[in-house]
Amino acid sequence: MRSILALSVFTAATLFAQPTPEPRTDVSNKALITKSRPPVKAGSDAAALRKMADDFYAWRNENYPVGSSDAGLHTWDNRLTDYSAAKVAERAQHIRKLLEQVRALQTATWPKDDRIDWLLFRAQLEGLAFCNPKALTRSST
């Protein structure tokens, strides 16, 4: 009886499991850290916030590929995050710079939903900026 139950559970799990998609090697449509883009002007509209957020999430997915894979995006399954001191500092600087741009946006006249999006995105960036990047590079001795 147990073997039949186990077989039934295994069969159901197999039927509902989603196959892992083939990794795409073409990342030309992704925001790369090496691509330069014009800075968003302070006081811009909510569309600028959405553009900054889209660029940030693409950057985050590429720079933290394991987290990206955990979330279901398997574009960078063949990579790991670079935790060298230089890369950690570079990522921290990128987050601080983006946070300054987000804080500089003038949201007083924005619709309520857009102001909430701004507040949530800003809070997410502040949480990342709060983390001590040097703690990630310490060896555990």
PDB file of C-alpha atoms in Angstrom:
ATOM      1  CA  MET A   1       0.000   0.000   0.000  1.00  0.00           C
ATOM      2  CA  ARG A   2       2.840   2.388   0.867  1.00  0.00           C
ATOM      3  CA  SER A   3       4.589   1.707  -2.415  1.00  0.00           C
ATOM      4  CA  ILE A   4       1.401   2.489  -4.351  1.00  0.00           C
ATOM      5  CA  LEU A   5       0.974   5.741  -2.431  1.00  0.00           C
ATOM      6  CA  ALA A   6       4.618   6.663  -2.982  1.00  0.00           C
ATOM      7  CA  LEU A   7       4.325   5.834  -6.678  1.00  0.00           C
ATOM      8  CA  SER A   8       1.156   7.961  -6.947  1.00  0.00           C
ATOM      9  CA  VAL A   9       2.852  10.944  -5.288  1.00  0.00           C
ATOM     10  CA  PHE A  10       5.919  10.556  -7.491  1.00  0.00           C
ATOM     11  CA  THR A  11       3.784  10.324 -10.638  1.00  0.00           C
ATOM     12  CA  ALA A  12       1.756  13.410  -9.661  1.00  0.00           C
ATOM     13  CA  ALA A  13       4.929  15.369  -8.900  1.00  0.00           C
ATOM     14  CA  THR A  14       6.414  14.352 -12.241  1.00  0.00           C
ATOM     15  CA  LEU A  15       3.302  15.366 -14.157  1.00  0.00           C
ATOM     16  CA  PHE A  16       3.141  18.822 -12.570  1.00  0.00           C
ATOM     17  CA  ALA A  17       6.878  19.549 -12.559  1.00  0.00           C
ATOM     18  CA  GLN A  18       7.950  22.266 -14.940  1.00  0.00           C
ATOM     19  CA  PRO A  19      10.927  21.509 -17.162  1.00  0.00           C
ATOM     20  CA  THR A  20      13.963  23.716 -16.795  1.00  0.00           C
ATOM     21  CA  PRO A  21      14.166  25.906 -19.900  1.00  0.00           C
ATOM     22  CA  GLU A  22      17.353  25.888 -21.922  1.00  0.00           C
ATOM     23  CA  PRO A  23      19.617  28.761 -20.834  1.00  0.00           C
ATOM     24  CA  ARG A  24      19.697  31.568 -23.321  1.00  0.00           C
ATOM     25  CA  THR A  25      23.172  32.720 -24.167  1.00  0.00           C
ATOM     26  CA  ASP A  26      22.029  35.894 -25.900  1.00  0.00           C
ATOM     27  CA  VAL A  27      21.861  38.536 -23.163  1.00  0.00           C
ATOM     28  CA  SER A  28      21.877  41.512 -25.521  1.00  0.00           C
ATOM     29  CA  ASN A  29      18.387  42.444 -24.353  1.00  0.00           C
ATOM     30  CA  LYS A  30      19.493  42.579 -20.701  1.00  0.00           C
ATOM     31  CA  ALA A  31      20.856  45.621 -18.933  1.00  0.00           C
ATOM     32  CA  LEU A  32      24.550  44.989 -18.516  1.00  0.00           C
ATOM     33  CA  ILE A  33      26.737  46.707 -15.974  1.00  0.00           C
ATOM     34  CA  THR A  34      29.142  47.583 -18.791  1.00  0.00           C
ATOM     35  CA  LYS A  35      26.507  49.453 -20.786  1.00  0.00           C
ATOM     36  CA  SER A  36      26.361  53.124 -20.078  1.00  0.00           C
ATOM     37  CA  ARG A  37      23.006  54.833 -20.058  1.00  0.00           C
ATOM     38  CA  PRO A  38      22.154  58.453 -19.514  1.00  0.00           C
ATOM     39  CA  PRO A  39      21.354  59.324 -15.914  1.00  0.00           C
ATOM     40  CA  VAL A  40      17.731  60.034 -15.110  1.00  0.00           C
ATOM     41  CA  LYS A  41      17.163  63.669 -14.213  1.00  0.00           C
ATOM     42  CA  ALA A  42      15.914  64.557 -10.749  1.00  0.00           C
ATOM     43  CA  GLY A  43      12.320  65.701 -10.759  1.00  0.00           C
ATOM     44  CA  SER A  44      11.364  63.340 -13.553  1.00  0.00           C
ATOM     45  CA  ASP A  45       8.013  61.629 -13.814  1.00  0.00           C
ATOM     46  CA  ALA A  46       6.919  58.185 -12.658  1.00  0.00           C
ATOM     47  CA  ALA A  47       7.971  56.676 -15.990  1.00  0.00           C
ATOM     48  CA  ALA A  48      11.560  57.500 -15.044  1.00  0.00           C
ATOM     49  CA  LEU A  49      11.103  55.611 -11.774  1.00  0.00           C
ATOM     50  CA  ARG A  50       9.786  52.576 -13.632  1.00  0.00           C
ATOM     51  CA  LYS A  51      12.762  52.740 -16.019  1.00  0.00           C
ATOM     52  CA  MET A  52      15.188  52.932 -13.085  1.00  0.00           C
ATOM     53  CA  ALA A  53      13.461  49.993 -11.407  1.00  0.00           C
ATOM     54  CA  ASP A  54      13.465  47.897 -14.597  1.00  0.00           C
ATOM     55  CA  ASP A  55      17.164  48.611 -15.123  1.00  0.00           C
ATOM     56  CA  PHE A  56      17.921  47.829 -11.484  1.00  0.00           C
ATOM     57  CA  TYR A  57      16.106  44.487 -11.507  1.00  0.00           C
ATOM     58  CA  ALA A  58      17.870  43.463 -14.729  1.00  0.00           C
ATOM     59  CA  TRP A  59      21.212  44.514 -13.179  1.00  0.00           C
ATOM     60  CA  ARG A  60      20.412  42.652  -9.960  1.00  0.00           C
ATOM     61  CA  ASN A  61      19.450  39.484 -11.817  1.00  0.00           C
ATOM     62  CA  GLU A  62      22.714  39.515 -13.719  1.00  0.00           C
ATOM     63  CA  ASN A  63      24.882  40.351 -10.708  1.00  0.00           C
ATOM     64  CA  TYR A  64      23.175  37.850  -8.403  1.00  0.00           C
ATOM     65  CA  PRO A  65      22.532  34.929 -10.788  1.00  0.00           C
ATOM     66  CA  VAL A  66      21.771  32.359  -8.069  1.00  0.00           C
ATOM     67  CA  GLY A  67      18.975  34.522  -6.669  1.00  0.00           C
ATOM     68  CA  SER A  68      17.793  35.078 -10.211  1.00  0.00           C
ATOM     69  CA  SER A  69      17.656  31.312 -10.767  1.00  0.00           C
ATOM     70  CA  ASP A  70      15.834  30.841  -7.467  1.00  0.00           C
ATOM     71  CA  ALA A  71      13.210  33.266  -8.730  1.00  0.00           C
ATOM     72  CA  GLY A  72      12.795  31.252 -11.936  1.00  0.00           C
ATOM     73  CA  LEU A  73      14.971  33.234 -14.375  1.00  0.00           C
ATOM     74  CA  HIS A  74      17.574  30.797 -15.685  1.00  0.00           C
ATOM     75  CA  THR A  75      19.443  33.138 -18.033  1.00  0.00           C
ATOM     76  CA  TRP A  76      22.650  33.068 -15.979  1.00  0.00           C
ATOM     77  CA  ASP A  77      22.552  29.528 -14.561  1.00  0.00           C
ATOM     78  CA  ASN A  78      26.147  29.003 -15.621  1.00  0.00           C
ATOM     79  CA  ARG A  79      27.466  31.820 -13.393  1.00  0.00           C
ATOM     80  CA  LEU A  80      27.979  32.648  -9.725  1.00  0.00           C
ATOM     81  CA  THR A  81      28.132  36.025  -8.012  1.00  0.00           C
ATOM     82  CA  ASP A  82      31.604  37.545  -7.882  1.00  0.00           C
ATOM     83  CA  TYR A  83      32.349  38.297  -4.228  1.00  0.00           C
ATOM     84  CA  SER A  84      35.782  39.793  -4.777  1.00  0.00           C
ATOM     85  CA  ALA A  85      36.321  42.985  -2.780  1.00  0.00           C
ATOM     86  CA  ALA A  86      36.383  45.101  -5.940  1.00  0.00           C
ATOM     87  CA  LYS A  87      33.089  43.717  -7.266  1.00  0.00           C
ATOM     88  CA  VAL A  88      31.358  44.015  -3.893  1.00  0.00           C
ATOM     89  CA  ALA A  89      32.447  47.661  -3.675  1.00  0.00           C
ATOM     90  CA  GLU A  90      31.357  48.276  -7.277  1.00  0.00           C
ATOM     91  CA  ARG A  91      27.888  46.854  -6.620  1.00  0.00           C
ATOM     92  CA  ALA A  92      27.551  48.830  -3.381  1.00  0.00           C
ATOM     93  CA  GLN A  93      28.485  52.030  -5.227  1.00  0.00           C
ATOM     94  CA  HIS A  94      25.936  51.270  -7.955  1.00  0.00           C
ATOM     95  CA  ILE A  95      23.187  50.844  -5.355  1.00  0.00           C
ATOM     96  CA  ARG A  96      24.156  54.044  -3.499  1.00  0.00           C
ATOM     97  CA  LYS A  97      24.191  56.039  -6.751  1.00  0.00           C
ATOM     98  CA  LEU A  98      20.791  54.694  -7.788  1.00  0.00           C
ATOM     99  CA  LEU A  99      19.395  55.400  -4.331  1.00  0.00           C
ATOM    100  CA  GLU A 100      20.526  59.035  -4.617  1.00  0.00           C
ATOM    101  CA  GLN A 101      18.694  59.311  -7.945  1.00  0.00           C
ATOM    102  CA  VAL A 102      15.531  57.765  -6.497  1.00  0.00           C
ATOM    103  CA  ARG A 103      15.614  60.039  -3.452  1.00  0.00           C
ATOM    104  CA  ALA A 104      15.997  63.074  -5.728  1.00  0.00           C
ATOM    105  CA  LEU A 105      12.731  62.390  -7.558  1.00  0.00           C
ATOM    106  CA  GLN A 106       9.998  64.919  -6.803  1.00  0.00           C
ATOM    107  CA  THR A 107       6.920  62.820  -6.042  1.00  0.00           C
ATOM    108  CA  ALA A 108       4.549  65.352  -4.474  1.00  0.00           C
ATOM    109  CA  THR A 109       2.363  65.632  -7.585  1.00  0.00           C
ATOM    110  CA  TRP A 110       2.453  61.944  -8.526  1.00  0.00           C
ATOM    111  CA  PRO A 111      -0.640  59.747  -8.251  1.00  0.00           C
ATOM    112  CA  LYS A 112      -0.922  57.730  -5.053  1.00  0.00           C
ATOM    113  CA  ASP A 113       0.014  54.403  -6.660  1.00  0.00           C
ATOM    114  CA  ASP A 114       3.172  55.863  -8.187  1.00  0.00           C
ATOM    115  CA  ARG A 115       4.206  57.402  -4.853  1.00  0.00           C
ATOM    116  CA  ILE A 116       3.725  53.998  -3.201  1.00  0.00           C
ATOM    117  CA  ASP A 117       5.878  52.370  -5.903  1.00  0.00           C
ATOM    118  CA  TRP A 118       8.541  55.029  -5.306  1.00  0.00           C
ATOM    119  CA  LEU A 119       8.449  54.464  -1.552  1.00  0.00           C
ATOM    120  CA  LEU A 120       8.693  50.670  -1.873  1.00  0.00           C
ATOM    121  CA  PHE A 121      11.527  50.831  -4.397  1.00  0.00           C
ATOM    122  CA  ARG A 122      13.392  53.374  -2.282  1.00  0.00           C
ATOM    123  CA  ALA A 123      12.948  51.176   0.801  1.00  0.00           C
ATOM    124  CA  GLN A 124      14.307  48.175  -1.076  1.00  0.00           C
ATOM    125  CA  LEU A 125      17.384  50.134  -2.162  1.00  0.00           C
ATOM    126  CA  GLU A 126      17.869  51.526   1.343  1.00  0.00           C
ATOM    127  CA  GLY A 127      17.805  47.991   2.720  1.00  0.00           C
ATOM    128  CA  LEU A 128      20.499  46.937   0.265  1.00  0.00           C
ATOM    129  CA  ALA A 129      22.577  50.055   0.949  1.00  0.00           C
ATOM    130  CA  PHE A 130      22.310  49.413   4.686  1.00  0.00           C
ATOM    131  CA  CYS A 131      24.026  46.036   4.384  1.00  0.00           C
ATOM    132  CA  ASN A 132      27.714  46.129   5.114  1.00  0.00           C
ATOM    133  CA  PRO A 133      29.381  44.994   1.869  1.00  0.00           C
ATOM    134  CA  LYS A 134      32.639  44.262   3.702  1.00  0.00           C
ATOM    135  CA  ALA A 135      30.878  41.550   5.714  1.00  0.00           C
ATOM    136  CA  LEU A 136      30.365  39.622   2.504  1.00  0.00           C
ATOM    137  CA  THR A 137      34.096  39.449   1.767  1.00  0.00           C
ATOM    138  CA  ARG A 138      35.363  38.401   5.222  1.00  0.00           C
ATOM    139  CA  SER A 139      36.731  34.915   5.468  1.00  0.00           C
ATOM    140  CA  SER A 140      35.200  32.799   8.187  1.00  0.00           C
ATOM    141  CA  THR A 141      38.067  31.869  10.469  1.00  0.00           C
TER     142      THR A 141
END
